[in-house]
Amino acid sequence: MPEKFSEVTLILFASTLIILLLTGLVVVSLFINQRRKYRFHREKFEMKTNFDRELLRSHLEIQSQAFESISRELHDNVGTLISIAMVHIRSMSVPATETEKIGEVDGLLNEAMDSLRDISRSINPENINRLGWQKSFVTELDRVRKTKLFNVHYSEEGIPFGIEIQKQIIIFRILQETLNNIVKHSCGSQIYSHVCFTNNMVSITIRDDGKGFEAGQPGEGAGIKNMRSRAAMLPAVLDIGRGVERGTIVKLTYTEQTT
Amino acid sequence: MNAKLLISTLPLLVVGCAAAVSLVSFRRHYPAALRKLSVFWVFNFCVDLCGHITKYYGLKNHWLYNIYFWLMYLVLAYLYDRQVKNKYVHLAIRAFYIVFPLLVLAESLVSGIDKLQTLMLVAGSIFMIFLAAAYFRQLYLSEDNESVARDPWFWFSFGFIIYFGCSVPFLGMLNYLWSHYKEFTNFYYSYFCNSFAILLNLLIITGFLCQRNFQKSR
């Protein structure tokens, strides 16, 4: 121990203690500041996510209303006009030489009426509400099958579970956009779709044998972007990739949150 | 091995551990600054080892520590120059590069290098505290979201502030204390200065092992 406890030793101990305390204070304040900063960033991120979600929701609502209105117009206005045209044609007294042509016109109008009805149904959100996303999807596949451009294969496994109506509409719109893309761009002849339910998860795979498509490329269209936005809104995982040999595989995986 | 020898050897062991752990920076994706610090810490260990050997044989080794501290302050200033992104701090480091060697030269001429150069130690230590504080300020104002606990330079700065901060009053008066209170000086050096050195090296080890993802931050 020291010879005597002088002022010098007191100064030494006191200054050391003060420096230690100050350093401790600085470090603690740094940690507190860091925590505050982290909380602020998290809140900002959550606010931005909520804002984006609300924006997308309102966008989808507007789109849904627009679809509903178009569907109604098609059904009530254009549909009625075609029906009237058909009635007029059928009530016409035509010479025997023109009967065949009139029959063809009647057939074409019938076909137009069927197509119109199908389109009207597929875009009407109320229809999806009534049938559910799965039946609507099967109806959509039938519509594609009717074009006779594709052989459509459908399979499912597992036990279906209930999904909120708004989410069902989003799921259906993603699948509908996928089918539209296949019809428009794939140049293939086969469509394979598989729906698999496991516990509270559903995964829908749609595959074609067309020319294929590379996702994530700069030229990715608005349709794919919309699909991704919709999937993010659910939230669900959307994988778009090339098929093993050719074509494209689109896989949507949605997990129902259990509360 | 008696207790006194054990107490004086313990910091050497911790410095050795810190030097060994610092070598991890050569194995992973660590930045160059950490590798340079690692090389310096191995040098630090070698100097400390030489210091202990010379002390054991009763040889005066103040000249060794004088040279070591000259290098240490210059190397740390150089490394902080790359860490602190403030033009005034950079200017201060440039000024330090000019003023410090002049101070060393003047003190060497006046007191020689056989005696511990306390003026140089105080000036260098205060500048190191300033650099560490500047780094803390940078962390405080940073928008980076990564935890400071994962920043090696946070731990190093923490260690330097404690080590230099607590050593400055003692080292500044060391020659005076040595001539007037020899026993107390021995006591303070053995228990306090060594504890601060151990703490510094533990914080250096923490800094090298804090697992920041350098690959991601590049």
Coordinates of C-alpha atoms in Angstrom, one line a residue:
Chain A
M1 CA 0.0 0.0 0.0
P2 CA 1.2 3.6 -0.5
E3 CA 3.4 5.4 2.0
K4 CA 0.9 8.1 2.7
F5 CA -2.4 9.1 1.2
S6 CA -1.5 12.4 -0.3
E7 CA -3.4 14.9 -2.5
V8 CA -1.7 13.5 -5.5
T9 CA -3.1 10.0 -5.0
L10 CA -6.5 11.5 -4.3
I11 CA -6.4 13.4 -7.6
L12 CA -5.3 10.2 -9.4
F13 CA -8.1 8.1 -8.0
A14 CA -10.7 10.8 -8.4
S15 CA -9.7 11.6 -12.0
T16 CA -9.7 7.9 -12.9
L17 CA -13.1 7.4 -11.3
I18 CA -14.5 10.5 -13.1
I19 CA -13.1 9.3 -16.5
L20 CA -14.6 5.8 -15.9
L21 CA -18.0 7.2 -15.0
L22 CA -18.0 9.6 -18.0
T23 CA -17.0 6.8 -20.4
G24 CA -19.8 4.6 -19.0
L25 CA -22.3 7.4 -19.4
V26 CA -21.2 8.0 -23.0
V27 CA -21.5 4.3 -23.9
V28 CA -24.9 3.9 -22.2
S29 CA -26.2 7.0 -23.9
L30 CA -24.9 5.6 -27.2
F31 CA -26.8 2.4 -26.7
I32 CA -30.0 4.2 -25.7
N33 CA -29.7 6.4 -28.7
Q34 CA -29.2 3.4 -30.9
R35 CA -32.3 1.7 -29.5
R36 CA -34.3 4.9 -30.1
K37 CA -33.0 5.1 -33.6
Y38 CA -33.9 1.5 -34.3
R39 CA -37.4 2.0 -32.9
F40 CA -37.9 5.1 -35.1
H41 CA -36.7 3.2 -38.2
R42 CA -39.0 0.3 -37.5
E43 CA -42.0 2.6 -37.0
K44 CA -41.1 4.4 -40.2
F45 CA -40.9 1.1 -42.1
E46 CA -44.2 -0.2 -40.6
M47 CA -45.9 3.1 -41.6
K48 CA -44.6 2.8 -45.1
T49 CA -45.7 -0.8 -45.4
N50 CA -49.2 0.0 -44.1
F51 CA -49.4 3.0 -46.5
D52 CA -48.4 0.8 -49.4
R53 CA -50.8 -1.9 -48.4
E54 CA -53.7 0.7 -48.1
L55 CA -52.7 2.1 -51.5
L56 CA -52.8 -1.3 -53.1
R57 CA -56.1 -2.2 -51.3
S58 CA -57.8 1.0 -52.6
H59 CA -56.3 0.3 -56.1
L60 CA -57.8 -3.2 -56.0
E61 CA -61.1 -1.9 -54.8
I62 CA -61.3 0.6 -57.6
Q63 CA -60.3 -2.1 -60.1
S64 CA -62.9 -4.4 -58.6
Q65 CA -65.6 -1.8 -58.9
A66 CA -64.6 -1.1 -62.5
F67 CA -64.8 -4.8 -63.3
E68 CA -68.2 -5.1 -61.7
S69 CA -69.4 -2.1 -63.6
I70 CA -68.0 -3.5 -66.9
S71 CA -69.5 -6.9 -66.2
R72 CA -72.9 -5.4 -65.5
E73 CA -72.7 -3.3 -68.7
L74 CA -71.7 -6.3 -70.7
H75 CA -74.5 -8.4 -69.3
D76 CA -77.3 -5.8 -69.2
N77 CA -76.4 -3.7 -72.3
V78 CA -74.4 -5.6 -74.9
G79 CA -76.0 -8.9 -73.8
T80 CA -79.5 -7.5 -74.2
L81 CA -78.6 -6.1 -77.6
I82 CA -77.4 -9.4 -78.8
S83 CA -80.5 -11.1 -77.4
I84 CA -82.7 -8.6 -79.3
A85 CA -80.7 -9.2 -82.4
M86 CA -81.2 -12.9 -82.0
V87 CA -84.9 -12.6 -81.5
H88 CA -85.2 -10.3 -84.6
I89 CA -83.2 -12.8 -86.7
R90 CA -85.4 -15.7 -85.5
S91 CA -88.6 -13.8 -86.3
M92 CA -87.5 -12.8 -89.8
S93 CA -89.2 -14.5 -92.7
V94 CA -86.4 -15.3 -94.9
P95 CA -86.3 -17.0 -98.4
A96 CA -85.2 -20.6 -98.4
T97 CA -81.9 -19.6 -100.1
E98 CA -80.9 -17.4 -97.2
T99 CA -81.9 -19.8 -94.4
E100 CA -78.4 -21.3 -94.1
K101 CA -76.7 -17.9 -93.8
I102 CA -79.2 -16.8 -91.3
G103 CA -78.6 -20.0 -89.3
E104 CA -74.9 -19.2 -89.3
V105 CA -75.5 -15.7 -88.1
D106 CA -77.7 -17.0 -85.4
G107 CA -75.0 -19.5 -84.4
L108 CA -72.4 -16.8 -84.3
L109 CA -74.6 -14.6 -82.2
N110 CA -75.1 -17.5 -79.8
E111 CA -71.4 -18.0 -79.5
A112 CA -70.8 -14.3 -78.9
M113 CA -73.5 -14.4 -76.2
D114 CA -71.8 -17.4 -74.5
S115 CA -68.4 -15.7 -74.7
L116 CA -69.9 -12.5 -73.4
R117 CA -71.5 -14.4 -70.5
D118 CA -68.3 -16.1 -69.6
I119 CA -66.3 -12.9 -69.7
S120 CA -68.9 -11.1 -67.6
R121 CA -68.8 -13.9 -65.1
S122 CA -65.1 -14.1 -64.9
I123 CA -64.6 -10.5 -64.2
N124 CA -67.5 -10.0 -61.8
P125 CA -66.1 -10.2 -58.2
E126 CA -69.6 -11.1 -57.0
N127 CA -69.3 -14.3 -59.0
I128 CA -66.1 -15.2 -57.2
N129 CA -67.8 -14.4 -53.9
R130 CA -70.5 -16.8 -54.8
L131 CA -68.5 -19.6 -56.2
G132 CA -65.3 -19.3 -54.3
W133 CA -61.8 -18.9 -55.8
Q134 CA -61.4 -22.6 -56.6
K135 CA -64.6 -23.1 -58.6
S136 CA -64.0 -19.7 -60.4
F137 CA -60.5 -20.9 -61.3
V138 CA -61.9 -24.2 -62.7
T139 CA -64.5 -22.1 -64.7
E140 CA -61.7 -20.0 -66.0
L141 CA -59.8 -23.1 -67.1
D142 CA -63.0 -24.3 -68.9
R143 CA -63.1 -21.0 -70.6
V144 CA -59.5 -21.4 -71.8
R145 CA -60.3 -25.0 -72.8
K146 CA -63.3 -23.8 -74.9
T147 CA -60.8 -21.8 -77.1
K148 CA -59.5 -25.2 -78.2
L149 CA -56.0 -23.7 -78.3
F150 CA -54.9 -25.6 -75.2
N151 CA -55.4 -28.9 -73.6
V152 CA -56.1 -28.0 -70.0
H153 CA -55.3 -30.4 -67.1
Y154 CA -56.5 -29.9 -63.6
S155 CA -55.8 -31.8 -60.4
E156 CA -56.2 -31.2 -56.7
E157 CA -55.3 -32.8 -53.5
G158 CA -55.9 -32.2 -49.8
I159 CA -58.8 -30.8 -48.0
P160 CA -59.8 -27.2 -48.9
F161 CA -60.1 -24.6 -46.1
G162 CA -62.0 -21.3 -45.9
I163 CA -60.2 -18.2 -47.0
E164 CA -61.4 -14.6 -46.5
I165 CA -63.5 -13.4 -49.5
Q166 CA -61.2 -10.4 -50.3
K167 CA -58.2 -12.7 -50.3
Q168 CA -60.0 -15.2 -52.5
I169 CA -60.6 -12.5 -55.1
I170 CA -56.8 -11.6 -55.0
I171 CA -55.9 -15.3 -55.4
F172 CA -58.3 -15.7 -58.3
R173 CA -57.0 -12.5 -60.0
I174 CA -53.4 -13.8 -59.8
L175 CA -54.4 -17.1 -61.4
Q176 CA -56.5 -15.4 -64.0
E177 CA -53.6 -13.2 -65.0
T178 CA -51.4 -16.3 -65.2
L179 CA -53.9 -18.0 -67.6
N180 CA -54.2 -14.8 -69.6
N181 CA -50.4 -14.6 -70.0
I182 CA -50.3 -18.2 -71.1
V183 CA -53.0 -17.7 -73.6
K184 CA -51.4 -14.5 -74.9
H185 CA -47.7 -15.2 -74.9
S186 CA -46.8 -18.9 -74.3
C187 CA -47.4 -20.3 -77.8
G188 CA -47.8 -23.7 -76.1
S189 CA -50.5 -26.3 -76.3
Q190 CA -50.7 -27.7 -72.8
I191 CA -51.7 -26.2 -69.4
Y192 CA -51.2 -28.2 -66.2
S193 CA -52.7 -26.9 -63.0
H194 CA -52.4 -28.4 -59.6
V195 CA -54.0 -27.3 -56.4
C196 CA -52.6 -28.7 -53.2
F197 CA -54.0 -28.1 -49.7
T198 CA -51.9 -29.0 -46.7
N199 CA -53.0 -28.0 -43.2
N200 CA -53.5 -24.2 -43.5
M201 CA -51.5 -23.8 -46.7
V202 CA -52.5 -23.9 -50.3
S203 CA -50.1 -24.0 -53.2
I204 CA -51.3 -23.6 -56.8
T205 CA -49.0 -24.5 -59.6
I206 CA -49.7 -23.6 -63.2
R207 CA -47.4 -24.9 -65.8
D208 CA -47.4 -24.7 -69.6
D209 CA -45.2 -26.1 -72.4
G210 CA -44.7 -22.9 -74.3
K211 CA -41.6 -20.9 -75.2
G212 CA -40.9 -20.0 -71.5
F213 CA -40.4 -16.8 -69.7
E214 CA -37.5 -15.5 -67.5
A215 CA -38.9 -13.7 -64.5
G216 CA -37.2 -10.7 -63.0
Q217 CA -35.9 -9.4 -66.4
P218 CA -36.0 -5.7 -67.0
G219 CA -38.8 -6.0 -69.5
E220 CA -41.2 -7.6 -67.0
G221 CA -44.7 -6.4 -67.9
A222 CA -47.3 -4.6 -65.8
G223 CA -49.3 -7.9 -65.5
I224 CA -46.5 -9.7 -63.7
K225 CA -45.8 -6.7 -61.5
N226 CA -49.5 -6.6 -60.5
M227 CA -49.4 -10.3 -59.7
R228 CA -46.4 -9.7 -57.4
S229 CA -48.1 -6.8 -55.7
R230 CA -51.2 -8.8 -55.2
A231 CA -49.2 -11.7 -53.8
A232 CA -47.4 -9.3 -51.4
M233 CA -50.7 -8.0 -50.3
L234 CA -52.1 -11.5 -49.2
P235 CA -49.2 -12.1 -48.2
A236 CA -48.3 -15.1 -50.3
V237 CA -45.2 -16.4 -52.1
L238 CA -45.2 -16.2 -55.9
D239 CA -42.5 -18.0 -57.8
I240 CA -42.3 -17.6 -61.6
G241 CA -39.6 -19.6 -63.3
R242 CA -38.7 -21.6 -66.3
G243 CA -40.0 -25.2 -66.7
V244 CA -37.6 -28.1 -66.5
E245 CA -37.5 -28.6 -70.2
R246 CA -39.6 -25.8 -71.6
G247 CA -42.5 -23.5 -70.7
T248 CA -43.1 -21.6 -67.5
I249 CA -44.1 -22.6 -64.0
V250 CA -46.0 -20.2 -61.8
K251 CA -46.4 -21.3 -58.2
L252 CA -48.5 -19.4 -55.7
T253 CA -48.2 -20.5 -52.1
Y254 CA -50.6 -19.0 -49.5
T255 CA -50.6 -19.8 -45.8
E256 CA -53.7 -18.9 -43.9
Q257 CA -52.8 -17.2 -40.6
T258 CA -54.3 -18.9 -37.7
T259 CA -55.3 -16.5 -34.9
Chain B
M1 CA 5.7 -18.1 -9.5
N2 CA 4.9 -15.5 -6.8
A3 CA 1.8 -13.3 -6.7
K4 CA 3.5 -10.2 -7.9
L5 CA 5.0 -11.9 -10.9
L6 CA 1.6 -13.4 -11.7
I7 CA -0.1 -10.0 -11.5
S8 CA 2.4 -8.5 -13.8
T9 CA 2.3 -11.4 -16.2
L10 CA -1.5 -11.6 -16.5
P11 CA -1.8 -8.5 -18.8
L12 CA 0.9 -10.0 -21.1
L13 CA -1.3 -13.2 -21.4
V14 CA -4.3 -11.1 -22.2
V15 CA -2.4 -9.1 -24.8
G16 CA -1.2 -12.5 -26.3
C17 CA -4.8 -13.7 -26.4
A18 CA -5.9 -10.5 -28.1
A19 CA -3.1 -10.7 -30.6
A20 CA -4.1 -14.4 -31.3
V21 CA -7.8 -13.6 -31.6
S22 CA -7.1 -10.6 -33.9
L23 CA -5.6 -13.0 -36.4
V24 CA -9.1 -14.0 -37.2
S25 CA -9.3 -11.0 -39.4
F26 CA -7.0 -12.7 -41.9
R27 CA -9.3 -15.7 -42.2
R28 CA -12.6 -14.0 -42.9
H29 CA -13.9 -11.1 -45.0
Y30 CA -12.6 -8.4 -42.6
P31 CA -11.6 -4.9 -43.8
A32 CA -8.0 -4.0 -44.3
A33 CA -8.0 -1.6 -41.3
L34 CA -8.7 -4.5 -38.9
R35 CA -5.9 -6.6 -40.5
K36 CA -3.5 -3.7 -39.9
L37 CA -4.7 -3.3 -36.3
S38 CA -4.2 -7.1 -35.9
V39 CA -0.6 -6.8 -37.2
F40 CA 0.0 -3.9 -34.8
W41 CA -1.5 -5.9 -31.9
V42 CA 0.9 -8.8 -32.6
F43 CA 3.7 -6.2 -32.6
N44 CA 2.2 -4.9 -29.3
F45 CA 2.5 -8.4 -27.8
C46 CA 6.1 -8.8 -29.0
V47 CA 7.0 -5.4 -27.4
D48 CA 5.3 -6.3 -24.2
L49 CA 7.1 -9.7 -24.1
C50 CA 10.4 -7.9 -24.6
G51 CA 9.4 -5.5 -21.9
H52 CA 8.7 -8.3 -19.5
I53 CA 11.9 -10.1 -20.3
T54 CA 14.1 -7.0 -19.9
K55 CA 12.3 -6.2 -16.6
Y56 CA 12.9 -9.8 -15.4
Y57 CA 16.6 -9.3 -16.0
G58 CA 16.5 -6.0 -14.3
L59 CA 17.2 -4.0 -17.4
K60 CA 15.8 -0.6 -17.9
N61 CA 13.2 -0.7 -20.7
H62 CA 11.7 2.8 -20.9
W63 CA 13.3 3.4 -24.3
L64 CA 11.4 0.4 -25.6
Y65 CA 8.1 1.7 -24.4
N66 CA 8.9 5.2 -25.7
I67 CA 9.4 3.8 -29.2
Y68 CA 6.4 1.6 -28.8
F69 CA 4.1 4.5 -27.8
W70 CA 5.4 6.8 -30.6
L71 CA 4.4 4.1 -33.1
M72 CA 1.2 3.3 -31.4
Y73 CA -0.1 6.8 -31.5
L74 CA 0.8 7.2 -35.1
V75 CA -0.6 3.9 -36.2
L76 CA -3.9 4.5 -34.3
A77 CA -4.2 8.0 -35.8
Y78 CA -3.7 6.5 -39.2
L79 CA -6.3 3.8 -38.6
Y80 CA -8.8 6.3 -37.2
D81 CA -8.2 8.5 -40.3
R82 CA -10.0 5.8 -42.2
Q83 CA -12.8 5.3 -39.7
V84 CA -13.9 8.8 -38.8
K85 CA -15.6 10.5 -41.7
N86 CA -15.2 14.1 -40.6
K87 CA -13.0 16.6 -42.4
Y88 CA -12.1 18.4 -39.2
V89 CA -10.9 15.2 -37.6
H90 CA -8.9 14.5 -40.8
L91 CA -7.3 17.9 -40.5
A92 CA -6.6 17.3 -36.8
I93 CA -4.9 14.0 -37.7
R94 CA -2.8 15.7 -40.4
A95 CA -1.8 18.3 -37.8
F96 CA -1.0 15.5 -35.3
Y97 CA 1.3 13.9 -37.9
I98 CA 3.3 17.1 -37.9
V99 CA 3.2 18.2 -34.3
F100 CA 3.6 14.8 -32.6
P101 CA 7.0 13.9 -34.2
L102 CA 8.2 17.4 -33.3
L103 CA 7.1 16.9 -29.8
V104 CA 8.8 13.6 -29.6
L105 CA 12.0 15.1 -31.1
A106 CA 11.9 18.0 -28.6
E107 CA 11.3 15.7 -25.6
S108 CA 14.0 13.3 -26.8
L109 CA 16.5 16.1 -27.0
V110 CA 15.5 17.6 -23.6
S111 CA 15.0 14.4 -21.6
G112 CA 16.6 11.7 -23.7
I113 CA 14.9 8.4 -24.6
D114 CA 16.1 6.5 -21.6
K115 CA 13.5 8.1 -19.4
L116 CA 9.7 7.6 -20.1
Q117 CA 8.5 10.5 -22.1
T118 CA 5.5 11.5 -20.1
L119 CA 4.7 14.7 -22.2
M120 CA 4.5 12.6 -25.3
L121 CA 2.3 10.0 -23.5
V122 CA -0.1 12.7 -22.3
A123 CA -0.3 14.4 -25.6
G124 CA -0.7 11.2 -27.5
S125 CA -3.3 9.7 -25.1
I126 CA -5.4 12.9 -25.2
F127 CA -5.4 12.8 -29.0
M128 CA -6.4 9.1 -28.9
I129 CA -9.3 10.0 -26.6
F130 CA -10.3 12.8 -29.0
L131 CA -10.3 10.3 -31.9
A132 CA -12.3 7.7 -30.0
A133 CA -14.8 10.4 -28.9
A134 CA -15.0 11.5 -32.5
Y135 CA -15.9 8.0 -33.5
F136 CA -18.5 7.8 -30.8
R137 CA -20.0 11.1 -32.1
Q138 CA -20.1 9.6 -35.6
L139 CA -21.9 6.5 -34.3
Y140 CA -24.3 8.8 -32.4
L141 CA -25.2 10.8 -35.5
S142 CA -25.1 7.8 -37.9
E143 CA -28.3 6.7 -39.7
D144 CA -27.0 3.2 -39.9
N145 CA -29.4 0.7 -38.4
E146 CA -26.9 -1.9 -37.4
S147 CA -26.3 -2.3 -33.7
V148 CA -23.2 -0.5 -32.3
A149 CA -22.4 -3.7 -30.4
R150 CA -21.6 -5.3 -33.8
D151 CA -19.1 -2.6 -34.7
P152 CA -15.5 -3.5 -33.9
W153 CA -14.4 0.1 -33.8
F154 CA -17.0 0.8 -31.1
W155 CA -15.4 -1.7 -28.8
F156 CA -11.9 -0.5 -29.7
S157 CA -12.8 3.1 -29.1
F158 CA -14.5 2.1 -25.8
G159 CA -11.2 0.3 -24.8
F160 CA -9.0 3.2 -25.9
I161 CA -11.1 5.8 -24.0
I162 CA -10.9 3.7 -20.8
Y163 CA -7.2 2.8 -21.2
F164 CA -5.9 6.2 -22.2
G165 CA -8.4 8.1 -20.1
C166 CA -7.4 6.3 -17.0
S167 CA -3.7 6.2 -17.8
V168 CA -3.3 9.9 -18.7
P169 CA -3.3 11.2 -15.1
F170 CA -1.0 8.5 -13.9
L171 CA 1.4 8.5 -16.9
G172 CA 1.5 12.3 -16.9
M173 CA 2.8 12.2 -13.3
L174 CA 4.8 9.0 -13.6
N175 CA 8.3 10.4 -13.3
Y176 CA 7.2 12.6 -10.4
L177 CA 5.3 9.7 -8.7
W178 CA 8.3 7.4 -9.2
S179 CA 10.7 9.7 -7.4
H180 CA 8.3 10.7 -4.6
Y181 CA 5.9 7.7 -4.1
K182 CA 7.7 4.7 -5.3
E183 CA 5.6 2.1 -3.4
F184 CA 2.3 3.7 -4.4
T185 CA 3.4 4.0 -8.0
N186 CA 4.2 0.3 -8.0
F187 CA 0.9 -0.5 -6.4
Y188 CA -1.1 1.7 -8.8
Y189 CA 0.8 0.3 -11.8
S190 CA 0.4 -3.3 -10.8
Y191 CA -3.3 -3.2 -9.9
F192 CA -4.8 -0.3 -11.8
C193 CA -2.8 0.2 -14.9
N194 CA -2.7 -3.5 -15.5
S195 CA -6.4 -3.8 -15.0
F196 CA -7.0 -1.1 -17.6
A197 CA -4.6 -2.8 -20.0
I198 CA -6.5 -6.1 -19.4
L199 CA -9.8 -4.3 -20.0
L200 CA -8.5 -2.7 -23.2
N201 CA -7.4 -6.1 -24.5
L202 CA -10.7 -7.8 -23.6
L203 CA -12.5 -5.1 -25.5
I204 CA -10.1 -5.5 -28.4
I205 CA -11.0 -9.3 -28.4
T206 CA -14.7 -8.4 -28.3
G207 CA -14.2 -6.0 -31.2
F208 CA -12.6 -8.7 -33.3
L209 CA -15.2 -11.3 -32.4
C210 CA -18.3 -9.1 -32.6
Q211 CA -19.4 -10.9 -35.8
R212 CA -20.3 -7.9 -38.0
N213 CA -21.2 -9.0 -41.5
F214 CA -18.4 -7.2 -43.4
Q215 CA -19.3 -9.0 -46.6
K216 CA -22.8 -7.4 -46.5
S217 CA -21.5 -3.9 -45.4
R218 CA -19.0 -3.7 -48.2

